[in-house]
Amino acid sequence: MRHTPPLLLALLAVSALGLATPAHAGAAKSTYPVVFAHGMSGFDDILGYDYWGDDYGTFVGDPCDETFEVYCNGDLNTAQKAFVAQVQPFQTSEVRGLDLANDVEGFMASVGASYVNLVGHSQGGLDIRKAARVLRERKGYTAVKVAVSVSSPHRGSPVAKYILGLNPGVTSVIDALARYYGDTIYQPGNDGIAGAKQLVYNDYDANDGRTTGMKAFNTAYPPSSPYATRFVSLITAQHGVNVNPALYLLKEFFFDIDGDGACTDDCDNDGAGGKGDGVRNEADDDGLVGINSQQMGHRLYYTEYVGFDYVGTDTALGQVTNLNAPTATQMTSMSSVIIQDHLDVVGVGPDTFDEPEFYAAIIDYIAYFD
Amino acid sequence: MRMRTKTILGGSAVALLALLAGVYLSFRSAEPEARLALAAASGTGPRAERPPATASVASPSALPGPGGEPPPSAPVLSGDPDKELEELATFMRDRFGAKLKEPYIQIKMLEDLMRFFQKRNPDRWQEELLAFLKKAFPEMYDELAATLRNRVDYEKWVRDNDSYLRGLNDKERRTAIWDARNRLFGKENAERIWASELKNQALADTLVALDGKQDANLKQKLSTYKQRLQEIHGEQAEVYLDRHRQETMNRFLDLSSVQKELTEMTPQERSQSLRTVRKELGLDEEALKRWDELDKTRDTRWDAGVKYMAEREALAQQLSGPELETKLQELRARYFGTEADVIGQEEASGFFRFERPRQWGRN
């Protein structure tokens, strides 16, 4: 083990409480633009909240480039470029990933960029994998530099299967999704049932003539180097009264994911790869996704500092390159899990999570690798 | 929502935990995160792991900031509880002081401080925070204390009324939320705190209204859209467009009435109209040329898609099972080249991309 100077050790000790000295006082500019890909529902809002905003509607990707500008992200480099993509709110990631690729293609034409970075929250983290592959096939080169997923159900979500099965508390799949995500689902082009089937690990219906689910999707759109230079993910989990009220009700009264056990495929048939450890009421999921579903590529850690937060690679766990076969440790380790619920990391408030600084720290990470 | 009150720790326990966590982090920092030299040229391959956070503060000249002015360096907290708060106060004054009259900035600073004091003392964070404000911002203490109280009350109101709000339609929900904000913060302050949300909402409302305008054509809608962008963002309109030109364009082209009109045009008229929309929203000539090329590429893709679907249907009437799939693979490879496998995967999942409507300027 490398010798750690006592001063650094002390500083790190303080940092564990989030009271520490910062590593930086702002994000470096990424070489290529950062594209934000929303999750299910998304784009404009979830029940009136701006998806990629802080809790007050200010976009996390807008730098402050005027001296007295107020509504901007002061942690970004003034020249940072970002783009908010828009895909069909409720659909499979086959559909949404293609939408995203088209959107990115258009953005690249507008700004003259040859490469981009992609950041996807929740289902957006699945969509970015398909978009990365489509862009590669169309352009003939790896157009995506860094692909980042946040709270994404790469190996499915038991909640999707619970809803599709019309289990207690659910009388209609669409109504259930509307309750959590808003009336957007009733707009044309949406298919909430197909969207939910996407988020179940196995093919949901062997007799419908189509192969759905994350297992097949992961085989088709792996986090592999031809499609992006680097795949990374941030993992969230939380339990107790601090969870978003809607997710709290879901966890407390209907269905609480047990998401920190490992096995081959979906051995307990709960709708997500892996299994539980027998204890549901713990921080092994973020309300919608278990921790054993969230790692794609490298796992990242996120440390809050007083000055500027920091995102780095948790190298101890290694990469997940085959999303259908992570190691037991990658499925169960609480290392670097961010104690936030599924919606805290986007603009659903009010909470004190600092979305602008969080995404600035992610952009700072991207800037190092792109 | 943020962990706040889960753990009650005495001072010594905090120190012990902090030390243990520090040891853990120091172990992690010893993992092989050292930079590795790479033969690949910059930008062509992954870089070695960047080093973990350290206590060093980057050179101010390298940092971003408003108008090119670097933001303040963050404080090096000494660990001495009293001194630490002084350092924090200096940092907060440097970072927020110049704009602290703005209610939005007050909220942002207070949330930073809430995080800090909630971690420092989960039970008495509010008292400690207020004491800090009194010392660090004596001239603004009353105002900041009121904003903090309102912010805490607002969070409680949203949590307490979550079920009620979910039962409302969009318009009713918006009204209820704004009623609460106005009541707690005062109308003027609330509108300044949520100014971005108000602008986003105004733009969304504009788009809905434009889409419903039966008596206006695409050009007239575009003109009204530009005018509304100017009204909503005022002096910041150009800055907004610079940052969100693509989103602004996309949202206009996503209007069903605009798509309908584009569909009814001849290819030449459509091409010209798309060019006009892009030019009017500020794309330069180089960008317009790139879009001309992309439009042509997309037209070619869709033409191939139409032919493919017709041939596909004919094959499906003659063949089935693996024999059909083999023929379809050949067909897809012929029409779509490197994208053929992706389209095959889509079809296996039940998605046929060429059955979806063409969205001009979007797909």
mmCIF file of N, CA, C and O in Angstrom, chain A residues 2 11 16 19 22-23 44 47 54 56 58 62-63 65 69 71 78 84 86 94 99 102-103 105 109-110 130 137 145 179 211 230 238 241-242 246 310-311 313 336 339 341 344 351-352 368, chain B residues 1-3 14 21 28-29 33 35 43 47 49-51 55-56 65 74 77 99 104 108 111 115 151 159 166 192 196 243-244 246-247 250-251 254 290-291 298 301 338 345-346 348 356 362:
data_model
loop_
_atom_site.group_PDB
_atom_site.id
_atom_site.type_symbol
_atom_site.label_atom_id
_atom_site.label_comp_id
_atom_site.label_asym_id
_atom_site.label_seq_id
_atom_site.Cartn_x
_atom_site.Cartn_y
_atom_site.Cartn_z
ATOM 1 N N ARG A 2 0.463 2.199 -0.804
ATOM 2 C CA ARG A 2 1.208 3.443 -0.860
ATOM 3 C C ARG A 2 1.092 4.169 0.476
ATOM 4 O O ARG A 2 0.056 4.175 1.105
ATOM 5 N N LEU A 11 -7.312 15.017 6.263
ATOM 6 C CA LEU A 11 -8.228 15.723 5.371
ATOM 7 C C LEU A 11 -9.266 14.772 4.803
ATOM 8 O O LEU A 11 -10.447 15.091 4.697
ATOM 9 N N ALA A 16 -14.973 12.574 4.769
ATOM 10 C CA ALA A 16 -16.003 11.548 4.884
ATOM 11 C C ALA A 16 -17.298 12.137 5.422
ATOM 12 O O ALA A 16 -18.378 11.611 5.195
ATOM 13 N N LEU A 19 -17.276 17.582 4.904
ATOM 14 C CA LEU A 19 -16.876 18.900 5.415
ATOM 15 C C LEU A 19 -15.495 19.273 4.907
ATOM 16 O O LEU A 19 -14.847 20.127 5.452
ATOM 17 N N PRO A 22 -11.834 21.084 -0.886
ATOM 18 C CA PRO A 22 -12.179 20.683 -2.235
ATOM 19 C C PRO A 22 -10.955 20.308 -3.054
ATOM 20 O O PRO A 22 -9.840 20.718 -2.741
ATOM 21 N N ALA A 23 -11.206 19.555 -4.095
ATOM 22 C CA ALA A 23 -10.124 19.264 -5.012
ATOM 23 C C ALA A 23 -10.038 20.351 -6.077
ATOM 24 O O ALA A 23 -8.993 20.668 -6.565
ATOM 25 N N ASP A 44 -39.700 17.726 -20.673
ATOM 26 C CA ASP A 44 -40.167 18.983 -20.089
ATOM 27 C C ASP A 44 -40.183 18.894 -18.580
ATOM 28 O O ASP A 44 -39.655 19.718 -17.869
ATOM 29 N N LEU A 47 -44.297 15.821 -13.490
ATOM 30 C CA LEU A 47 -45.265 16.473 -12.606
ATOM 31 C C LEU A 47 -44.903 17.937 -12.343
ATOM 32 O O LEU A 47 -44.982 18.410 -11.213
ATOM 33 N N ASP A 54 -32.053 22.460 -11.677
ATOM 34 C CA ASP A 54 -31.997 22.354 -10.223
ATOM 35 C C ASP A 54 -33.470 22.374 -9.783
ATOM 36 O O ASP A 54 -34.369 22.342 -10.626
ATOM 37 N N TYR A 56 -35.273 24.581 -9.092
ATOM 38 C CA TYR A 56 -35.901 25.866 -9.403
ATOM 39 C C TYR A 56 -35.974 26.125 -10.908
ATOM 40 O O TYR A 56 -36.282 27.225 -11.331
ATOM 41 N N THR A 58 -33.483 25.944 -13.210
ATOM 42 C CA THR A 58 -32.277 26.386 -13.913
ATOM 43 C C THR A 58 -31.508 25.166 -14.415
ATOM 44 O O THR A 58 -31.139 24.299 -13.621
ATOM 45 N N ASP A 62 -26.062 24.997 -18.028
ATOM 46 C CA ASP A 62 -25.844 26.388 -18.438
ATOM 47 C C ASP A 62 -24.743 27.032 -17.606
ATOM 48 O O ASP A 62 -24.914 27.249 -16.406
ATOM 49 N N PRO A 63 -23.623 27.383 -18.232
ATOM 50 C CA PRO A 63 -22.576 28.070 -17.460
ATOM 51 C C PRO A 63 -22.940 29.532 -17.237
ATOM 52 O O PRO A 63 -23.817 30.066 -17.906
ATOM 53 N N ASP A 65 -21.856 32.987 -17.940
ATOM 54 C CA ASP A 65 -20.839 33.663 -18.749
ATOM 55 C C ASP A 65 -20.993 35.179 -18.746
ATOM 56 O O ASP A 65 -20.399 35.870 -19.535
ATOM 57 N N GLU A 69 -24.738 37.298 -14.003
ATOM 58 C CA GLU A 69 -25.768 36.321 -14.325
ATOM 59 C C GLU A 69 -26.101 35.502 -13.077
ATOM 60 O O GLU A 69 -25.215 35.076 -12.331
ATOM 61 N N TYR A 71 -29.040 33.021 -12.935
ATOM 62 C CA TYR A 71 -29.677 31.714 -13.152
ATOM 63 C C TYR A 71 -28.805 30.855 -14.068
ATOM 64 O O TYR A 71 -29.042 30.751 -15.278
ATOM 65 N N THR A 78 -17.017 28.550 -18.352
ATOM 66 C CA THR A 78 -17.883 29.469 -19.104
ATOM 67 C C THR A 78 -18.115 29.009 -20.540
ATOM 68 O O THR A 78 -19.102 29.403 -21.165
ATOM 69 N N VAL A 84 -29.816 19.358 -24.276
ATOM 70 C CA VAL A 84 -30.841 18.513 -23.668
ATOM 71 C C VAL A 84 -31.595 17.772 -24.770
ATOM 72 O O VAL A 84 -32.321 18.392 -25.553
ATOM 73 N N GLN A 86 -34.287 15.050 -26.445
ATOM 74 C CA GLN A 86 -35.704 14.786 -26.191
ATOM 75 C C GLN A 86 -36.111 13.527 -26.943
ATOM 76 O O GLN A 86 -35.984 13.472 -28.163
ATOM 77 N N GLU A 94 -35.384 0.632 -27.420
ATOM 78 C CA GLU A 94 -35.153 0.499 -28.861
ATOM 79 C C GLU A 94 -35.649 1.771 -29.553
ATOM 80 O O GLU A 94 -34.965 2.333 -30.400
ATOM 81 N N ASP A 99 -34.423 7.470 -31.224
ATOM 82 C CA ASP A 99 -34.754 8.907 -31.129
ATOM 83 C C ASP A 99 -33.535 9.704 -30.675
ATOM 84 O O ASP A 99 -33.238 10.779 -31.205
ATOM 85 N N ASN A 102 -30.926 10.035 -33.371
ATOM 86 C CA ASN A 102 -31.347 11.051 -34.352
ATOM 87 C C ASN A 102 -31.176 12.460 -33.802
ATOM 88 O O ASN A 102 -30.746 13.372 -34.504
ATOM 89 N N ASP A 103 -31.529 12.611 -32.545
ATOM 90 C CA ASP A 103 -31.422 13.926 -31.919
ATOM 91 C C ASP A 103 -29.953 14.372 -31.849
ATOM 92 O O ASP A 103 -29.618 15.522 -32.153
ATOM 93 N N GLU A 105 -27.529 13.290 -33.697
ATOM 94 C CA GLU A 105 -27.067 13.502 -35.073
ATOM 95 C C GLU A 105 -27.407 14.927 -35.534
ATOM 96 O O GLU A 105 -26.578 15.611 -36.148
ATOM 97 N N ALA A 109 -24.907 18.185 -36.315
ATOM 98 C CA ALA A 109 -24.968 18.977 -37.555
ATOM 99 C C ALA A 109 -25.063 20.467 -37.224
ATOM 100 O O ALA A 109 -24.406 21.299 -37.843
ATOM 101 N N SER A 110 -25.844 20.804 -36.227
ATOM 102 C CA SER A 110 -26.027 22.219 -35.877
ATOM 103 C C SER A 110 -24.744 22.859 -35.375
ATOM 104 O O SER A 110 -24.431 23.993 -35.722
ATOM 105 N N LYS A 130 -27.864 2.407 -26.766
ATOM 106 C CA LYS A 130 -28.322 2.170 -28.143
ATOM 107 C C LYS A 130 -27.882 3.322 -29.047
ATOM 108 O O LYS A 130 -27.411 3.100 -30.161
ATOM 109 N N GLU A 137 -22.549 2.940 -36.038
ATOM 110 C CA GLU A 137 -22.853 2.265 -37.302
ATOM 111 C C GLU A 137 -23.052 3.289 -38.424
ATOM 112 O O GLU A 137 -22.671 3.048 -39.557
ATOM 113 N N LYS A 145 -17.681 9.741 -26.786
ATOM 114 C CA LYS A 145 -16.467 9.625 -25.974
ATOM 115 C C LYS A 145 -16.814 8.972 -24.639
ATOM 116 O O LYS A 145 -16.501 7.822 -24.417
ATOM 117 N N ARG A 179 -49.478 7.997 -12.359
ATOM 118 C CA ARG A 179 -49.447 8.462 -10.971
ATOM 119 C C ARG A 179 -48.026 8.882 -10.587
ATOM 120 O O ARG A 179 -47.808 9.855 -9.887
ATOM 121 N N THR A 211 -39.087 -10.361 -28.636
ATOM 122 C CA THR A 211 -38.179 -10.554 -27.509
ATOM 123 C C THR A 211 -37.941 -9.220 -26.840
ATOM 124 O O THR A 211 -37.317 -8.328 -27.426
ATOM 125 N N ARG A 230 -15.521 5.267 -23.290
ATOM 126 C CA ARG A 230 -15.549 4.923 -21.872
ATOM 127 C C ARG A 230 -16.993 4.883 -21.385
ATOM 128 O O ARG A 230 -17.761 5.814 -21.625
ATOM 129 N N GLN A 238 -31.445 4.507 -1.341
ATOM 130 C CA GLN A 238 -31.852 5.190 -0.107
ATOM 131 C C GLN A 238 -33.070 4.476 0.471
ATOM 132 O O GLN A 238 -33.847 3.874 -0.268
ATOM 133 N N VAL A 241 -37.457 7.638 5.730
ATOM 134 C CA VAL A 241 -38.372 8.759 5.506
ATOM 135 C C VAL A 241 -37.810 9.837 4.586
ATOM 136 O O VAL A 241 -38.545 10.710 4.150
ATOM 137 N N ASN A 242 -36.518 9.778 4.303
ATOM 138 C CA ASN A 242 -35.962 10.794 3.424
ATOM 139 C C ASN A 242 -36.203 10.516 1.949
ATOM 140 O O ASN A 242 -35.892 11.339 1.105
ATOM 141 N N ALA A 246 -43.457 9.830 -2.937
ATOM 142 C CA ALA A 246 -44.111 8.829 -3.792
ATOM 143 C C ALA A 246 -43.357 7.503 -3.740
ATOM 144 O O ALA A 246 -43.954 6.426 -3.635
ATOM 145 N N TYR A 310 -16.562 16.055 -6.234
ATOM 146 C CA TYR A 310 -15.608 15.289 -7.032
ATOM 147 C C TYR A 310 -16.192 13.949 -7.421
ATOM 148 O O TYR A 310 -16.805 13.253 -6.608
ATOM 149 N N VAL A 311 -16.006 13.596 -8.684
ATOM 150 C CA VAL A 311 -16.405 12.279 -9.180
ATOM 151 C C VAL A 311 -15.153 11.566 -9.669
ATOM 152 O O VAL A 311 -14.363 12.140 -10.412
ATOM 153 N N THR A 313 -13.232 7.338 -10.333
ATOM 154 C CA THR A 313 -13.493 5.931 -10.617
ATOM 155 C C THR A 313 -13.236 5.076 -9.389
ATOM 156 O O THR A 313 -12.189 5.188 -8.764
ATOM 157 N N SER A 336 -19.261 3.152 -2.949
ATOM 158 C CA SER A 336 -19.544 4.297 -3.830
ATOM 159 C C SER A 336 -21.022 4.491 -4.161
ATOM 160 O O SER A 336 -21.356 5.263 -5.061
ATOM 161 N N ILE A 339 -26.087 7.951 -1.520
ATOM 162 C CA ILE A 339 -27.303 7.813 -0.705
ATOM 163 C C ILE A 339 -28.309 8.891 -1.094
ATOM 164 O O ILE A 339 -28.439 9.943 -0.460
ATOM 165 N N ASP A 341 -32.326 9.070 -3.442
ATOM 166 C CA ASP A 341 -33.309 8.245 -4.139
ATOM 167 C C ASP A 341 -33.270 8.526 -5.642
ATOM 168 O O ASP A 341 -32.512 9.370 -6.118
ATOM 169 N N ASP A 344 -33.948 12.190 -6.645
ATOM 170 C CA ASP A 344 -33.167 13.286 -6.055
ATOM 171 C C ASP A 344 -32.161 13.864 -7.029
ATOM 172 O O ASP A 344 -31.851 15.056 -6.976
ATOM 173 N N ASP A 351 -35.395 19.474 -2.455
ATOM 174 C CA ASP A 351 -34.475 18.766 -1.574
ATOM 175 C C ASP A 351 -33.197 19.586 -1.560
ATOM 176 O O ASP A 351 -33.126 20.622 -2.234
ATOM 177 N N THR A 352 -32.213 19.161 -0.812
ATOM 178 C CA THR A 352 -30.988 19.969 -0.766
ATOM 179 C C THR A 352 -29.882 19.376 -1.633
ATOM 180 O O THR A 352 -28.754 19.843 -1.588
ATOM 181 N N TYR A 368 -11.853 14.989 -18.202
ATOM 182 C CA TYR A 368 -10.558 14.325 -18.057
ATOM 183 C C TYR A 368 -10.380 13.226 -19.097
ATOM 184 O O TYR A 368 -9.261 12.929 -19.511
ATOM 185 N N MET B 1 -34.770 12.072 -1.027
ATOM 186 C CA MET B 1 -34.303 13.313 -0.442
ATOM 187 C C MET B 1 -33.094 13.042 0.456
ATOM 188 O O MET B 1 -32.823 11.941 0.834
ATOM 189 N N ARG B 2 -32.423 14.082 0.718
ATOM 190 C CA ARG B 2 -31.164 13.968 1.393
ATOM 191 C C ARG B 2 -31.291 13.312 2.772
ATOM 192 O O ARG B 2 -32.249 13.514 3.481
ATOM 193 N N MET B 3 -30.281 12.519 3.118
ATOM 194 C CA MET B 3 -30.249 11.959 4.460
ATOM 195 C C MET B 3 -30.032 13.087 5.435
ATOM 196 O O MET B 3 -29.157 13.893 5.258
ATOM 197 N N VAL B 14 -18.344 10.891 15.967
ATOM 198 C CA VAL B 14 -18.171 11.511 14.653
ATOM 199 C C VAL B 14 -16.705 11.465 14.247
ATOM 200 O O VAL B 14 -16.351 11.066 13.140
ATOM 201 N N ALA B 21 -13.464 6.359 8.087
ATOM 202 C CA ALA B 21 -13.784 6.598 6.681
ATOM 203 C C ALA B 21 -12.573 7.151 5.956
ATOM 204 O O ALA B 21 -12.308 6.818 4.802
ATOM 205 N N ARG B 28 -8.557 3.402 -0.593
ATOM 206 C CA ARG B 28 -9.056 3.437 -1.957
ATOM 207 C C ARG B 28 -8.149 4.288 -2.836
ATOM 208 O O ARG B 28 -7.909 3.973 -3.990
ATOM 209 N N SER B 29 -7.660 5.358 -2.231
ATOM 210 C CA SER B 29 -6.799 6.212 -3.027
ATOM 211 C C SER B 29 -5.514 5.496 -3.400
ATOM 212 O O SER B 29 -4.820 5.892 -4.317
ATOM 213 N N GLU B 33 -4.931 3.901 -9.279
ATOM 214 C CA GLU B 33 -5.518 5.003 -10.043
ATOM 215 C C GLU B 33 -4.435 5.897 -10.630
ATOM 216 O O GLU B 33 -4.730 6.946 -11.179
ATOM 217 N N ARG B 35 -1.870 7.554 -12.994
ATOM 218 C CA ARG B 35 -1.973 7.744 -14.440
ATOM 219 C C ARG B 35 -1.046 6.773 -15.163
ATOM 220 O O ARG B 35 0.078 6.558 -14.771
ATOM 221 N N GLY B 43 -7.302 12.158 -27.397
ATOM 222 C CA GLY B 43 -8.625 12.183 -28.013
ATOM 223 C C GLY B 43 -8.946 10.933 -28.801
ATOM 224 O O GLY B 43 -10.048 10.771 -29.286
ATOM 225 N N ARG B 47 -8.124 7.719 -21.495
ATOM 226 C CA ARG B 47 -6.966 8.141 -20.713
ATOM 227 C C ARG B 47 -6.901 7.304 -19.459
ATOM 228 O O ARG B 47 -7.856 6.649 -19.075
ATOM 229 N N GLU B 49 -6.774 6.458 -15.484
ATOM 230 C CA GLU B 49 -7.614 6.985 -14.424
ATOM 231 C C GLU B 49 -7.057 8.303 -13.925
ATOM 232 O O GLU B 49 -5.862 8.451 -13.717
ATOM 233 N N ARG B 50 -7.937 9.247 -13.718
ATOM 234 C CA ARG B 50 -7.445 10.496 -13.163
ATOM 235 C C ARG B 50 -7.245 10.294 -11.662
ATOM 236 O O ARG B 50 -7.871 9.423 -11.046
ATOM 237 N N PRO B 51 -6.401 11.090 -11.070
ATOM 238 C CA PRO B 51 -6.113 10.887 -9.654
ATOM 239 C C PRO B 51 -7.322 11.237 -8.803
ATOM 240 O O PRO B 51 -8.151 12.052 -9.210
ATOM 241 N N ALA B 55 -6.204 17.460 -1.457
ATOM 242 C CA ALA B 55 -6.498 18.695 -0.730
ATOM 243 C C ALA B 55 -6.055 19.937 -1.476
ATOM 244 O O ALA B 55 -6.353 21.041 -1.078
ATOM 245 N N SER B 56 -5.348 19.743 -2.549
ATOM 246 C CA SER B 56 -4.827 20.915 -3.232
ATOM 247 C C SER B 56 -5.927 21.673 -3.955
ATOM 248 O O SER B 56 -6.893 21.107 -4.421
ATOM 249 N N GLY B 65 -15.390 31.096 -14.228
ATOM 250 C CA GLY B 65 -16.109 32.041 -13.382
ATOM 251 C C GLY B 65 -16.871 33.033 -14.225
ATOM 252 O O GLY B 65 -16.667 33.124 -15.428
ATOM 253 N N ALA B 74 -11.971 27.409 -2.945
ATOM 254 C CA ALA B 74 -12.713 26.909 -1.802
ATOM 255 C C ALA B 74 -11.819 26.914 -0.570
ATOM 256 O O ALA B 74 -10.603 26.910 -0.682
ATOM 257 N N LEU B 77 -10.430 23.845 5.134
ATOM 258 C CA LEU B 77 -10.959 23.845 6.490
ATOM 259 C C LEU B 77 -9.926 23.231 7.431
ATOM 260 O O LEU B 77 -9.391 22.162 7.175
ATOM 261 N N LYS B 99 -24.001 38.629 -5.090
ATOM 262 C CA LYS B 99 -25.345 38.437 -5.667
ATOM 263 C C LYS B 99 -26.370 38.079 -4.598
ATOM 264 O O LYS B 99 -27.473 37.647 -4.909
ATOM 265 N N TYR B 104 -32.960 33.938 -5.271
ATOM 266 C CA TYR B 104 -32.522 32.648 -5.801
ATOM 267 C C TYR B 104 -31.123 32.285 -5.279
ATOM 268 O O TYR B 104 -30.862 31.152 -4.881
ATOM 269 N N LYS B 108 -29.825 29.190 -2.908
ATOM 270 C CA LYS B 108 -28.721 28.295 -3.274
ATOM 271 C C LYS B 108 -27.675 28.253 -2.156
ATOM 272 O O LYS B 108 -27.162 27.188 -1.819
ATOM 273 N N GLU B 111 -29.076 26.331 0.856
ATOM 274 C CA GLU B 111 -29.089 24.875 0.661
ATOM 275 C C GLU B 111 -27.684 24.285 0.836
ATOM 276 O O GLU B 111 -27.527 23.196 1.385
ATOM 277 N N ARG B 115 -26.883 21.558 3.843
ATOM 278 C CA ARG B 115 -26.149 20.294 3.685
ATOM 279 C C ARG B 115 -25.006 20.216 4.690
ATOM 280 O O ARG B 115 -24.798 19.208 5.354
ATOM 281 N N ARG B 151 -38.005 28.333 3.163
ATOM 282 C CA ARG B 151 -37.507 27.191 2.393
ATOM 283 C C ARG B 151 -37.826 25.869 3.105
ATOM 284 O O ARG B 151 -38.259 24.886 2.481
ATOM 285 N N ARG B 159 -43.912 17.910 0.772
ATOM 286 C CA ARG B 159 -43.936 16.514 1.234
ATOM 287 C C ARG B 159 -45.315 16.162 1.793
ATOM 288 O O ARG B 159 -45.868 15.097 1.486
ATOM 289 N N ARG B 166 -50.538 15.006 -6.528
ATOM 290 C CA ARG B 166 -50.576 13.979 -7.568
ATOM 291 C C ARG B 166 -51.991 13.741 -8.083
ATOM 292 O O ARG B 166 -52.179 13.259 -9.199
ATOM 293 N N ARG B 192 -38.881 35.370 -8.341
ATOM 294 C CA ARG B 192 -37.437 35.492 -8.605
ATOM 295 C C ARG B 192 -36.721 34.176 -8.308
ATOM 296 O O ARG B 192 -35.745 33.827 -8.971
ATOM 297 N N SER B 196 -36.440 30.770 -13.575
ATOM 298 C CA SER B 196 -36.138 29.867 -14.705
ATOM 299 C C SER B 196 -37.339 29.000 -15.015
ATOM 300 O O SER B 196 -37.687 28.792 -16.183
ATOM 301 N N ARG B 243 -27.203 29.133 -26.247
ATOM 302 C CA ARG B 243 -27.040 27.909 -25.459
ATOM 303 C C ARG B 243 -28.034 26.823 -25.868
ATOM 304 O O ARG B 243 -27.753 25.643 -25.700
ATOM 305 N N HIS B 244 -29.197 27.242 -26.325
ATOM 306 C CA HIS B 244 -30.263 26.251 -26.541
ATOM 307 C C HIS B 244 -30.881 26.335 -27.926
ATOM 308 O O HIS B 244 -32.065 26.096 -28.090
ATOM 309 N N GLN B 246 -30.495 24.401 -30.472
ATOM 310 C CA GLN B 246 -30.987 23.110 -30.958
ATOM 311 C C GLN B 246 -32.321 22.736 -30.300
ATOM 312 O O GLN B 246 -33.264 22.314 -30.963
ATOM 313 N N GLU B 247 -32.389 22.907 -28.983
ATOM 314 C CA GLU B 247 -33.626 22.583 -28.272
ATOM 315 C C GLU B 247 -34.771 23.484 -28.758
ATOM 316 O O GLU B 247 -35.904 23.024 -28.945
ATOM 317 N N ASN B 250 -35.844 22.241 -32.121
ATOM 318 C CA ASN B 250 -36.523 20.945 -32.015
ATOM 319 C C ASN B 250 -37.953 21.097 -31.511
ATOM 320 O O ASN B 250 -38.866 20.446 -32.010
ATOM 321 N N ARG B 251 -38.111 21.924 -30.515
ATOM 322 C CA ARG B 251 -39.439 22.034 -29.907
ATOM 323 C C ARG B 251 -40.424 22.655 -30.889
ATOM 324 O O ARG B 251 -41.602 22.314 -30.893
ATOM 325 N N ASP B 254 -41.262 19.987 -33.423
ATOM 326 C CA ASP B 254 -42.060 18.907 -32.832
ATOM 327 C C ASP B 254 -43.558 19.209 -32.816
ATOM 328 O O ASP B 254 -44.362 18.312 -32.555
ATOM 329 N N ARG B 290 -24.489 21.725 -43.423
ATOM 330 C CA ARG B 290 -24.428 20.393 -42.780
ATOM 331 C C ARG B 290 -25.832 19.797 -42.679
ATOM 332 O O ARG B 290 -26.031 18.607 -42.880
ATOM 333 N N TRP B 291 -26.794 20.653 -42.365
ATOM 334 C CA TRP B 291 -28.176 20.172 -42.273
ATOM 335 C C TRP B 291 -28.720 19.753 -43.639
ATOM 336 O O TRP B 291 -29.466 18.775 -43.744
ATOM 337 N N ARG B 298 -31.054 11.520 -44.595
ATOM 338 C CA ARG B 298 -32.265 10.983 -43.971
ATOM 339 C C ARG B 298 -33.324 10.626 -45.024
ATOM 340 O O ARG B 298 -34.011 9.617 -44.895
ATOM 341 N N ARG B 301 -32.363 7.357 -46.314
ATOM 342 C CA ARG B 301 -32.695 6.289 -45.356
ATOM 343 C C ARG B 301 -34.182 5.928 -45.418
ATOM 344 O O ARG B 301 -34.546 4.759 -45.414
ATOM 345 N N THR B 338 -24.240 -1.120 -42.424
ATOM 346 C CA THR B 338 -23.780 -1.362 -41.051
ATOM 347 C C THR B 338 -24.890 -1.211 -40.011
ATOM 348 O O THR B 338 -24.743 -1.670 -38.883
ATOM 349 N N GLN B 345 -32.387 -6.215 -34.702
ATOM 350 C CA GLN B 345 -32.645 -6.292 -33.265
ATOM 351 C C GLN B 345 -33.954 -5.590 -32.912
ATOM 352 O O GLN B 345 -34.745 -6.077 -32.111
ATOM 353 N N GLU B 346 -34.164 -4.439 -33.533
ATOM 354 C CA GLU B 346 -35.416 -3.696 -33.283
ATOM 355 C C GLU B 346 -36.626 -4.547 -33.670
ATOM 356 O O GLU B 346 -37.608 -4.628 -32.922
ATOM 357 N N ALA B 348 -36.851 -7.753 -33.860
ATOM 358 C CA ALA B 348 -37.022 -8.880 -32.929
ATOM 359 C C ALA B 348 -37.762 -8.439 -31.669
ATOM 360 O O ALA B 348 -38.490 -9.221 -31.044
ATOM 361 N N ARG B 356 -43.097 4.109 -38.059
ATOM 362 C CA ARG B 356 -43.328 5.349 -37.320
ATOM 363 C C ARG B 356 -43.394 6.503 -38.313
ATOM 364 O O ARG B 356 -42.816 6.434 -39.402
ATOM 365 N N ARG B 362 -36.321 15.983 -37.754
ATOM 366 C CA ARG B 362 -36.087 15.340 -36.465
ATOM 367 C C ARG B 362 -35.591 13.905 -36.597
ATOM 368 O O ARG B 362 -34.913 13.407 -35.725
#
